[in-house]
């Protein structure tokens, strides 16, 4: 298995006090306890500059695009600037990405356009580890006679069964759809290796990076993937989605679009009016991350935004995985707790700090409610990773309890969570 692009060495230190001060919502309390946001995988909090960018858009620039007047021109400039920021985030050209309401909607639309090129009997490979937003859009093509082949997992550590993946890719495979990291159990998939395997078979590689994006630097050029999707609301921005696509595909494929919309990139993919205020916030979120990186880097001011993002993710990774180490060590000592996924610190390079557990005497909903009353926000259920909860036999019993760490979380929050879970296990 190849190593993911998230080295634990060459650490940089996050300025945690400064970072937390950027997020107004972190000051909230619940029943007298500070809110501990361990619900990041369902959507992260936003820093003040994102809130300001959205408000400022409404106050000064609110208009539709391409009009011959001041607010429309400002709107165009804000969107162009956010697109450049997003291009730095992906490491692609600004016209190789497009925005839309969310990853799910964008993926259904892309799958529909790709489906126009497919014949009955063509195959698409999906996985058991993926969120349904990277399964259902491809399964929808079964109506056209497309055959879906699903890669299994290794149950003992919730990693992809790579032998099964190689078996499922055949000369009829046209696309391999795989997640960068699991939103349920935190496994990082070897997406570079999977992209190569897809290309060797003459197939396209579609990567769902929604869950990976807050935790690791994305580099679509290095990956050489054909498409990659993410959702800025999972990495400190507003509720939007975004897709990278190689220019040749974005130009060749025929998206379903209205006639007056131009055929140029990215217009042909951005159906209807976008959420301009949210796109303004995406630019601010990426600039926030770059600032995290500048503060962590010795070079500080003299580095490009892309370099600053790279520093940010090194610092984020170091902080998150230190917390994850303590979390997993503590969880494994909670009586009656069942842990899903990679727990051995020696293999942490293959996971992000998102963990899934179950309890002997409490459903995941009971545990999440117990924690929620103590101001600790976690999630219960399947989080739409339905193939996985069904495969592991936990779907009918309430799925998992998911604890998701992002960079604004603290050691104190992890200790509070562990203490609460010990209390729950004692019958609290
Ligand atoms: C891994 C993963 N993929 C896809 C999605 C769907 O993203 P969106 O909410 O932008 O449609 C999610 C949302 O939770 C996710 O975690």
JSON list of N, CA and C in Angstrom, two decimals, residues 263-321:
[
{"chain": "A", "resi": 263, "resn": "UNK", "atom": "N", "xyz": [-20.58, 27.79, -23.41]},
{"chain": "A", "resi": 263, "resn": "UNK", "atom": "CA", "xyz": [-19.92, 26.48, -23.41]},
{"chain": "A", "resi": 263, "resn": "UNK", "atom": "C", "xyz": [-18.51, 26.56, -22.85]},
{"chain": "A", "resi": 264, "resn": "UNK", "atom": "N", "xyz": [-18.15, 27.76, -22.37]},
{"chain": "A", "resi": 264, "resn": "UNK", "atom": "CA", "xyz": [-16.79, 27.93, -21.84]},
{"chain": "A", "resi": 264, "resn": "UNK", "atom": "C", "xyz": [-16.72, 27.32, -20.44]},
{"chain": "A", "resi": 265, "resn": "UNK", "atom": "N", "xyz": [-15.48, 27.08, -20.00]},
{"chain": "A", "resi": 265, "resn": "UNK", "atom": "CA", "xyz": [-15.27, 26.62, -18.62]},
{"chain": "A", "resi": 265, "resn": "UNK", "atom": "C", "xyz": [-15.13, 27.82, -17.71]},
{"chain": "A", "resi": 266, "resn": "UNK", "atom": "N", "xyz": [-15.67, 27.79, -16.51]},
{"chain": "A", "resi": 266, "resn": "UNK", "atom": "CA", "xyz": [-16.43, 26.69, -15.92]},
{"chain": "A", "resi": 266, "resn": "UNK", "atom": "C", "xyz": [-17.94, 26.81, -16.14]},
{"chain": "A", "resi": 267, "resn": "UNK", "atom": "N", "xyz": [-18.37, 27.84, -16.92]},
{"chain": "A", "resi": 267, "resn": "UNK", "atom": "CA", "xyz": [-19.82, 28.14, -17.04]},
{"chain": "A", "resi": 267, "resn": "UNK", "atom": "C", "xyz": [-20.67, 26.92, -17.39]},
{"chain": "A", "resi": 268, "resn": "UNK", "atom": "N", "xyz": [-20.14, 26.09, -18.33]},
{"chain": "A", "resi": 268, "resn": "UNK", "atom": "CA", "xyz": [-20.99, 25.00, -18.82]},
{"chain": "A", "resi": 268, "resn": "UNK", "atom": "C", "xyz": [-21.36, 24.01, -17.71]},
{"chain": "A", "resi": 269, "resn": "UNK", "atom": "N", "xyz": [-20.56, 24.04, -16.60]},
{"chain": "A", "resi": 269, "resn": "UNK", "atom": "CA", "xyz": [-20.85, 23.12, -15.49]},
{"chain": "A", "resi": 269, "resn": "UNK", "atom": "C", "xyz": [-21.58, 23.79, -14.34]},
{"chain": "A", "resi": 270, "resn": "UNK", "atom": "N", "xyz": [-21.58, 25.13, -14.32]},
{"chain": "A", "resi": 270, "resn": "UNK", "atom": "CA", "xyz": [-22.20, 25.83, -13.18]},
{"chain": "A", "resi": 270, "resn": "UNK", "atom": "C", "xyz": [-23.64, 26.21, -13.54]},
{"chain": "A", "resi": 271, "resn": "UNK", "atom": "N", "xyz": [-24.51, 25.23, -13.42]},
{"chain": "A", "resi": 271, "resn": "UNK", "atom": "CA", "xyz": [-25.91, 25.40, -13.81]},
{"chain": "A", "resi": 271, "resn": "UNK", "atom": "C", "xyz": [-26.63, 26.38, -12.90]},
{"chain": "A", "resi": 272, "resn": "UNK", "atom": "N", "xyz": [-27.33, 27.32, -13.48]},
{"chain": "A", "resi": 272, "resn": "UNK", "atom": "CA", "xyz": [-28.15, 28.26, -12.69]},
{"chain": "A", "resi": 272, "resn": "UNK", "atom": "C", "xyz": [-27.29, 29.22, -11.89]},
{"chain": "A", "resi": 273, "resn": "UNK", "atom": "N", "xyz": [-27.97, 30.02, -11.07]},
{"chain": "A", "resi": 273, "resn": "UNK", "atom": "CA", "xyz": [-27.26, 31.02, -10.27]},
{"chain": "A", "resi": 273, "resn": "UNK", "atom": "C", "xyz": [-26.62, 30.35, -9.06]},
{"chain": "A", "resi": 274, "resn": "UNK", "atom": "N", "xyz": [-25.37, 30.68, -8.85]},
{"chain": "A", "resi": 274, "resn": "UNK", "atom": "CA", "xyz": [-24.63, 30.07, -7.73]},
{"chain": "A", "resi": 274, "resn": "UNK", "atom": "C", "xyz": [-24.92, 30.81, -6.42]},
{"chain": "A", "resi": 275, "resn": "UNK", "atom": "N", "xyz": [-24.52, 30.22, -5.30]},
{"chain": "A", "resi": 275, "resn": "UNK", "atom": "CA", "xyz": [-24.61, 30.92, -4.01]},
{"chain": "A", "resi": 275, "resn": "UNK", "atom": "C", "xyz": [-23.36, 31.81, -3.89]},
{"chain": "A", "resi": 276, "resn": "UNK", "atom": "N", "xyz": [-23.46, 33.00, -4.49]},
{"chain": "A", "resi": 276, "resn": "UNK", "atom": "CA", "xyz": [-22.28, 33.88, -4.58]},
{"chain": "A", "resi": 276, "resn": "UNK", "atom": "C", "xyz": [-21.70, 34.19, -3.20]},
{"chain": "A", "resi": 277, "resn": "UNK", "atom": "N", "xyz": [-22.62, 34.42, -2.23]},
{"chain": "A", "resi": 277, "resn": "UNK", "atom": "CA", "xyz": [-22.15, 34.78, -0.88]},
{"chain": "A", "resi": 277, "resn": "UNK", "atom": "C", "xyz": [-21.33, 33.63, -0.27]},
{"chain": "A", "resi": 278, "resn": "UNK", "atom": "N", "xyz": [-21.74, 32.40, -0.57]},
{"chain": "A", "resi": 278, "resn": "UNK", "atom": "CA", "xyz": [-20.99, 31.24, -0.04]},
{"chain": "A", "resi": 278, "resn": "UNK", "atom": "C", "xyz": [-19.64, 31.12, -0.75]},
{"chain": "A", "resi": 279, "resn": "UNK", "atom": "N", "xyz": [-19.64, 31.36, -2.06]},
{"chain": "A", "resi": 279, "resn": "UNK", "atom": "CA", "xyz": [-18.37, 31.28, -2.80]},
{"chain": "A", "resi": 279, "resn": "UNK", "atom": "C", "xyz": [-17.39, 32.34, -2.26]},
{"chain": "A", "resi": 280, "resn": "UNK", "atom": "N", "xyz": [-17.94, 33.52, -1.92]},
{"chain": "A", "resi": 280, "resn": "UNK", "atom": "CA", "xyz": [-17.09, 34.56, -1.29]},
{"chain": "A", "resi": 280, "resn": "UNK", "atom": "C", "xyz": [-16.47, 33.99, -0.02]},
{"chain": "A", "resi": 281, "resn": "UNK", "atom": "N", "xyz": [-17.28, 33.26, 0.74]},
{"chain": "A", "resi": 281, "resn": "UNK", "atom": "CA", "xyz": [-16.79, 32.66, 1.99]},
{"chain": "A", "resi": 281, "resn": "UNK", "atom": "C", "xyz": [-15.76, 31.56, 1.76]},
{"chain": "A", "resi": 282, "resn": "UNK", "atom": "N", "xyz": [-15.84, 30.87, 0.62]},
{"chain": "A", "resi": 282, "resn": "UNK", "atom": "CA", "xyz": [-14.86, 29.81, 0.32]},
{"chain": "A", "resi": 282, "resn": "UNK", "atom": "C", "xyz": [-13.45, 30.44, 0.21]},
{"chain": "A", "resi": 283, "resn": "UNK", "atom": "N", "xyz": [-13.39, 31.57, -0.50]},
{"chain": "A", "resi": 283, "resn": "UNK", "atom": "CA", "xyz": [-12.10, 32.27, -0.64]},
{"chain": "A", "resi": 283, "resn": "UNK", "atom": "C", "xyz": [-11.54, 32.62, 0.73]},
{"chain": "A", "resi": 284, "resn": "UNK", "atom": "N", "xyz": [-12.42, 33.10, 1.62]},
{"chain": "A", "resi": 284, "resn": "UNK", "atom": "CA", "xyz": [-11.97, 33.50, 2.97]},
{"chain": "A", "resi": 284, "resn": "UNK", "atom": "C", "xyz": [-11.53, 32.28, 3.78]},
{"chain": "A", "resi": 285, "resn": "UNK", "atom": "N", "xyz": [-12.20, 31.15, 3.60]},
{"chain": "A", "resi": 285, "resn": "UNK", "atom": "CA", "xyz": [-11.81, 29.93, 4.35]},
{"chain": "A", "resi": 285, "resn": "UNK", "atom": "C", "xyz": [-10.42, 29.48, 3.93]},
{"chain": "A", "resi": 286, "resn": "UNK", "atom": "N", "xyz": [-10.14, 29.55, 2.63]},
{"chain": "A", "resi": 286, "resn": "UNK", "atom": "CA", "xyz": [-8.83, 29.11, 2.15]},
{"chain": "A", "resi": 286, "resn": "UNK", "atom": "C", "xyz": [-7.75, 30.09, 2.63]},
{"chain": "A", "resi": 287, "resn": "UNK", "atom": "N", "xyz": [-8.10, 31.38, 2.66]},
{"chain": "A", "resi": 287, "resn": "UNK", "atom": "CA", "xyz": [-7.13, 32.35, 3.19]},
{"chain": "A", "resi": 287, "resn": "UNK", "atom": "C", "xyz": [-6.91, 32.13, 4.69]},
{"chain": "A", "resi": 288, "resn": "UNK", "atom": "N", "xyz": [-7.94, 31.72, 5.40]},
{"chain": "A", "resi": 288, "resn": "UNK", "atom": "CA", "xyz": [-7.76, 31.38, 6.83]},
{"chain": "A", "resi": 288, "resn": "UNK", "atom": "C", "xyz": [-6.74, 30.23, 6.96]},
{"chain": "A", "resi": 289, "resn": "UNK", "atom": "N", "xyz": [-6.95, 29.18, 6.16]},
{"chain": "A", "resi": 289, "resn": "UNK", "atom": "CA", "xyz": [-6.03, 28.02, 6.23]},
{"chain": "A", "resi": 289, "resn": "UNK", "atom": "C", "xyz": [-4.59, 28.44, 5.89]},
{"chain": "A", "resi": 290, "resn": "UNK", "atom": "N", "xyz": [-4.47, 29.32, 4.88]},
{"chain": "A", "resi": 290, "resn": "UNK", "atom": "CA", "xyz": [-3.13, 29.79, 4.51]},
{"chain": "A", "resi": 290, "resn": "UNK", "atom": "C", "xyz": [-2.50, 30.55, 5.68]},
{"chain": "A", "resi": 291, "resn": "UNK", "atom": "N", "xyz": [-3.31, 31.30, 6.40]},
{"chain": "A", "resi": 291, "resn": "UNK", "atom": "CA", "xyz": [-2.81, 32.04, 7.57]},
{"chain": "A", "resi": 291, "resn": "UNK", "atom": "C", "xyz": [-2.35, 31.07, 8.67]},
{"chain": "A", "resi": 292, "resn": "UNK", "atom": "N", "xyz": [-3.09, 29.97, 8.85]},
{"chain": "A", "resi": 292, "resn": "UNK", "atom": "CA", "xyz": [-2.66, 28.93, 9.80]},
{"chain": "A", "resi": 292, "resn": "UNK", "atom": "C", "xyz": [-1.25, 28.47, 9.40]},
{"chain": "A", "resi": 293, "resn": "UNK", "atom": "N", "xyz": [-1.05, 28.26, 8.10]},
{"chain": "A", "resi": 293, "resn": "UNK", "atom": "CA", "xyz": [0.24, 27.79, 7.60]},
{"chain": "A", "resi": 293, "resn": "UNK", "atom": "C", "xyz": [1.33, 28.82, 7.77]},
{"chain": "A", "resi": 294, "resn": "UNK", "atom": "N", "xyz": [1.03, 30.10, 7.49]},
{"chain": "A", "resi": 294, "resn": "UNK", "atom": "CA", "xyz": [2.05, 31.14, 7.62]},
{"chain": "A", "resi": 294, "resn": "UNK", "atom": "C", "xyz": [2.50, 31.25, 9.07]},
{"chain": "A", "resi": 295, "resn": "UNK", "atom": "N", "xyz": [1.54, 31.14, 9.99]},
{"chain": "A", "resi": 295, "resn": "UNK", "atom": "CA", "xyz": [1.88, 31.23, 11.41]},
{"chain": "A", "resi": 295, "resn": "UNK", "atom": "C", "xyz": [2.70, 30.03, 11.87]},
{"chain": "A", "resi": 296, "resn": "UNK", "atom": "N", "xyz": [2.53, 28.90, 11.20]},
{"chain": "A", "resi": 296, "resn": "UNK", "atom": "CA", "xyz": [3.26, 27.69, 11.59]},
{"chain": "A", "resi": 296, "resn": "UNK", "atom": "C", "xyz": [4.63, 27.61, 10.92]},
{"chain": "A", "resi": 297, "resn": "UNK", "atom": "N", "xyz": [4.82, 28.40, 9.87]},
{"chain": "A", "resi": 297, "resn": "UNK", "atom": "CA", "xyz": [6.03, 28.27, 9.07]},
{"chain": "A", "resi": 297, "resn": "UNK", "atom": "C", "xyz": [7.08, 29.29, 9.50]},
{"chain": "A", "resi": 298, "resn": "UNK", "atom": "N", "xyz": [8.34, 28.89, 9.42]},
{"chain": "A", "resi": 298, "resn": "UNK", "atom": "CA", "xyz": [9.42, 29.83, 9.76]},
{"chain": "A", "resi": 298, "resn": "UNK", "atom": "C", "xyz": [9.47, 30.95, 8.75]},
{"chain": "A", "resi": 299, "resn": "UNK", "atom": "N", "xyz": [9.17, 30.61, 7.48]},
{"chain": "A", "resi": 299, "resn": "UNK", "atom": "CA", "xyz": [9.29, 31.60, 6.40]},
{"chain": "A", "resi": 299, "resn": "UNK", "atom": "C", "xyz": [8.21, 32.68, 6.51]},
{"chain": "A", "resi": 300, "resn": "UNK", "atom": "N", "xyz": [7.08, 32.38, 7.16]},
{"chain": "A", "resi": 300, "resn": "UNK", "atom": "CA", "xyz": [5.97, 33.31, 7.39]},
{"chain": "A", "resi": 300, "resn": "UNK", "atom": "C", "xyz": [5.49, 34.01, 6.12]},
{"chain": "A", "resi": 301, "resn": "UNK", "atom": "N", "xyz": [5.81, 35.31, 5.97]},
{"chain": "A", "resi": 301, "resn": "UNK", "atom": "CA", "xyz": [5.23, 36.12, 4.90]},
{"chain": "A", "resi": 301, "resn": "UNK", "atom": "C", "xyz": [5.68, 35.73, 3.50]},
{"chain": "A", "resi": 302, "resn": "UNK", "atom": "N", "xyz": [6.95, 35.27, 3.37]},
{"chain": "A", "resi": 302, "resn": "UNK", "atom": "CA", "xyz": [7.52, 35.13, 2.02]},
{"chain": "A", "resi": 302, "resn": "UNK", "atom": "C", "xyz": [7.17, 33.85, 1.29]},
{"chain": "A", "resi": 303, "resn": "UNK", "atom": "N", "xyz": [6.01, 33.30, 1.53]},
{"chain": "A", "resi": 303, "resn": "UNK", "atom": "CA", "xyz": [5.66, 32.05, 0.84]},
{"chain": "A", "resi": 303, "resn": "UNK", "atom": "C", "xyz": [4.33, 32.23, 0.09]},
{"chain": "A", "resi": 304, "resn": "UNK", "atom": "N", "xyz": [4.17, 31.44, -0.96]},
{"chain": "A", "resi": 304, "resn": "UNK", "atom": "CA", "xyz": [2.93, 31.54, -1.75]},
{"chain": "A", "resi": 304, "resn": "UNK", "atom": "C", "xyz": [1.77, 30.95, -0.96]},
{"chain": "A", "resi": 305, "resn": "UNK", "atom": "N", "xyz": [0.54, 31.20, -1.45]},
{"chain": "A", "resi": 305, "resn": "UNK", "atom": "CA", "xyz": [-0.63, 30.64, -0.75]},
{"chain": "A", "resi": 305, "resn": "UNK", "atom": "C", "xyz": [-0.58, 29.11, -0.75]},
{"chain": "A", "resi": 306, "resn": "UNK", "atom": "N", "xyz": [-0.16, 28.54, -1.87]},
{"chain": "A", "resi": 306, "resn": "UNK", "atom": "CA", "xyz": [-0.08, 27.08, -1.94]},
{"chain": "A", "resi": 306, "resn": "UNK", "atom": "C", "xyz": [0.94, 26.55, -0.91]},
{"chain": "A", "resi": 307, "resn": "UNK", "atom": "N", "xyz": [2.09, 27.22, -0.82]},
{"chain": "A", "resi": 307, "resn": "UNK", "atom": "CA", "xyz": [3.10, 26.79, 0.18]},
{"chain": "A", "resi": 307, "resn": "UNK", "atom": "C", "xyz": [2.55, 26.94, 1.59]},
{"chain": "A", "resi": 308, "resn": "UNK", "atom": "N", "xyz": [1.82, 28.04, 1.80]},
{"chain": "A", "resi": 308, "resn": "UNK", "atom": "CA", "xyz": [1.24, 28.27, 3.13]},
{"chain": "A", "resi": 308, "resn": "UNK", "atom": "C", "xyz": [0.22, 27.17, 3.46]},
{"chain": "A", "resi": 309, "resn": "UNK", "atom": "N", "xyz": [-0.56, 26.76, 2.46]},
{"chain": "A", "resi": 309, "resn": "UNK", "atom": "CA", "xyz": [-1.53, 25.67, 2.68]},
{"chain": "A", "resi": 309, "resn": "UNK", "atom": "C", "xyz": [-0.81, 24.38, 3.04]},
{"chain": "A", "resi": 310, "resn": "UNK", "atom": "N", "xyz": [0.30, 24.15, 2.36]},
{"chain": "A", "resi": 310, "resn": "UNK", "atom": "CA", "xyz": [1.09, 22.95, 2.63]},
{"chain": "A", "resi": 310, "resn": "UNK", "atom": "C", "xyz": [1.59, 22.97, 4.08]},
{"chain": "A", "resi": 311, "resn": "UNK", "atom": "N", "xyz": [2.09, 24.12, 4.54]},
{"chain": "A", "resi": 311, "resn": "UNK", "atom": "CA", "xyz": [2.53, 24.24, 5.94]},
{"chain": "A", "resi": 311, "resn": "UNK", "atom": "C", "xyz": [1.36, 24.05, 6.89]},
{"chain": "A", "resi": 312, "resn": "UNK", "atom": "N", "xyz": [0.22, 24.63, 6.53]},
{"chain": "A", "resi": 312, "resn": "UNK", "atom": "CA", "xyz": [-0.97, 24.52, 7.39]},
{"chain": "A", "resi": 312, "resn": "UNK", "atom": "C", "xyz": [-1.31, 23.07, 7.63]},
{"chain": "A", "resi": 313, "resn": "UNK", "atom": "N", "xyz": [-1.34, 22.29, 6.54]},
{"chain": "A", "resi": 313, "resn": "UNK", "atom": "CA", "xyz": [-1.75, 20.90, 6.71]},
{"chain": "A", "resi": 313, "resn": "UNK", "atom": "C", "xyz": [-0.72, 20.07, 7.46]},
{"chain": "A", "resi": 314, "resn": "UNK", "atom": "N", "xyz": [0.57, 20.46, 7.37]},
{"chain": "A", "resi": 314, "resn": "UNK", "atom": "CA", "xyz": [1.55, 19.74, 8.19]},
{"chain": "A", "resi": 314, "resn": "UNK", "atom": "C", "xyz": [1.28, 20.00, 9.67]},
{"chain": "A", "resi": 315, "resn": "UNK", "atom": "N", "xyz": [1.01, 21.28, 10.00]},
{"chain": "A", "resi": 315, "resn": "UNK", "atom": "CA", "xyz": [0.74, 21.63, 11.40]},
{"chain": "A", "resi": 315, "resn": "UNK", "atom": "C", "xyz": [-0.58, 21.01, 11.87]},
{"chain": "A", "resi": 316, "resn": "UNK", "atom": "N", "xyz": [-1.59, 21.05, 11.02]},
{"chain": "A", "resi": 316, "resn": "UNK", "atom": "CA", "xyz": [-2.90, 20.48, 11.36]},
{"chain": "A", "resi": 316, "resn": "UNK", "atom": "C", "xyz": [-2.77, 18.99, 11.61]},
{"chain": "A", "resi": 317, "resn": "UNK", "atom": "N", "xyz": [-2.07, 18.33, 10.72]},
{"chain": "A", "resi": 317, "resn": "UNK", "atom": "CA", "xyz": [-1.90, 16.88, 10.82]},
{"chain": "A", "resi": 317, "resn": "UNK", "atom": "C", "xyz": [-1.23, 16.50, 12.15]},
{"chain": "A", "resi": 318, "resn": "UNK", "atom": "N", "xyz": [-0.17, 17.24, 12.47]},
{"chain": "A", "resi": 318, "resn": "UNK", "atom": "CA", "xyz": [0.56, 16.95, 13.70]},
{"chain": "A", "resi": 318, "resn": "UNK", "atom": "C", "xyz": [-0.35, 17.09, 14.92]},
{"chain": "A", "resi": 319, "resn": "UNK", "atom": "N", "xyz": [-1.09, 18.20, 14.98]},
{"chain": "A", "resi": 319, "resn": "UNK", "atom": "CA", "xyz": [-1.98, 18.46, 16.12]},
{"chain": "A", "resi": 319, "resn": "UNK", "atom": "C", "xyz": [-3.11, 17.42, 16.18]},
{"chain": "A", "resi": 320, "resn": "UNK", "atom": "N", "xyz": [-3.77, 17.21, 15.06]},
{"chain": "A", "resi": 320, "resn": "UNK", "atom": "CA", "xyz": [-4.91, 16.30, 15.04]},
{"chain": "A", "resi": 320, "resn": "UNK", "atom": "C", "xyz": [-4.52, 14.88, 15.44]},
{"chain": "A", "resi": 321, "resn": "UNK", "atom": "N", "xyz": [-3.38, 14.40, 14.92]},
{"chain": "A", "resi": 321, "resn": "UNK", "atom": "CA", "xyz": [-3.05, 13.00, 15.17]},
{"chain": "A", "resi": 321, "resn": "UNK", "atom": "C", "xyz": [-2.49, 12.80, 16.58]}
]
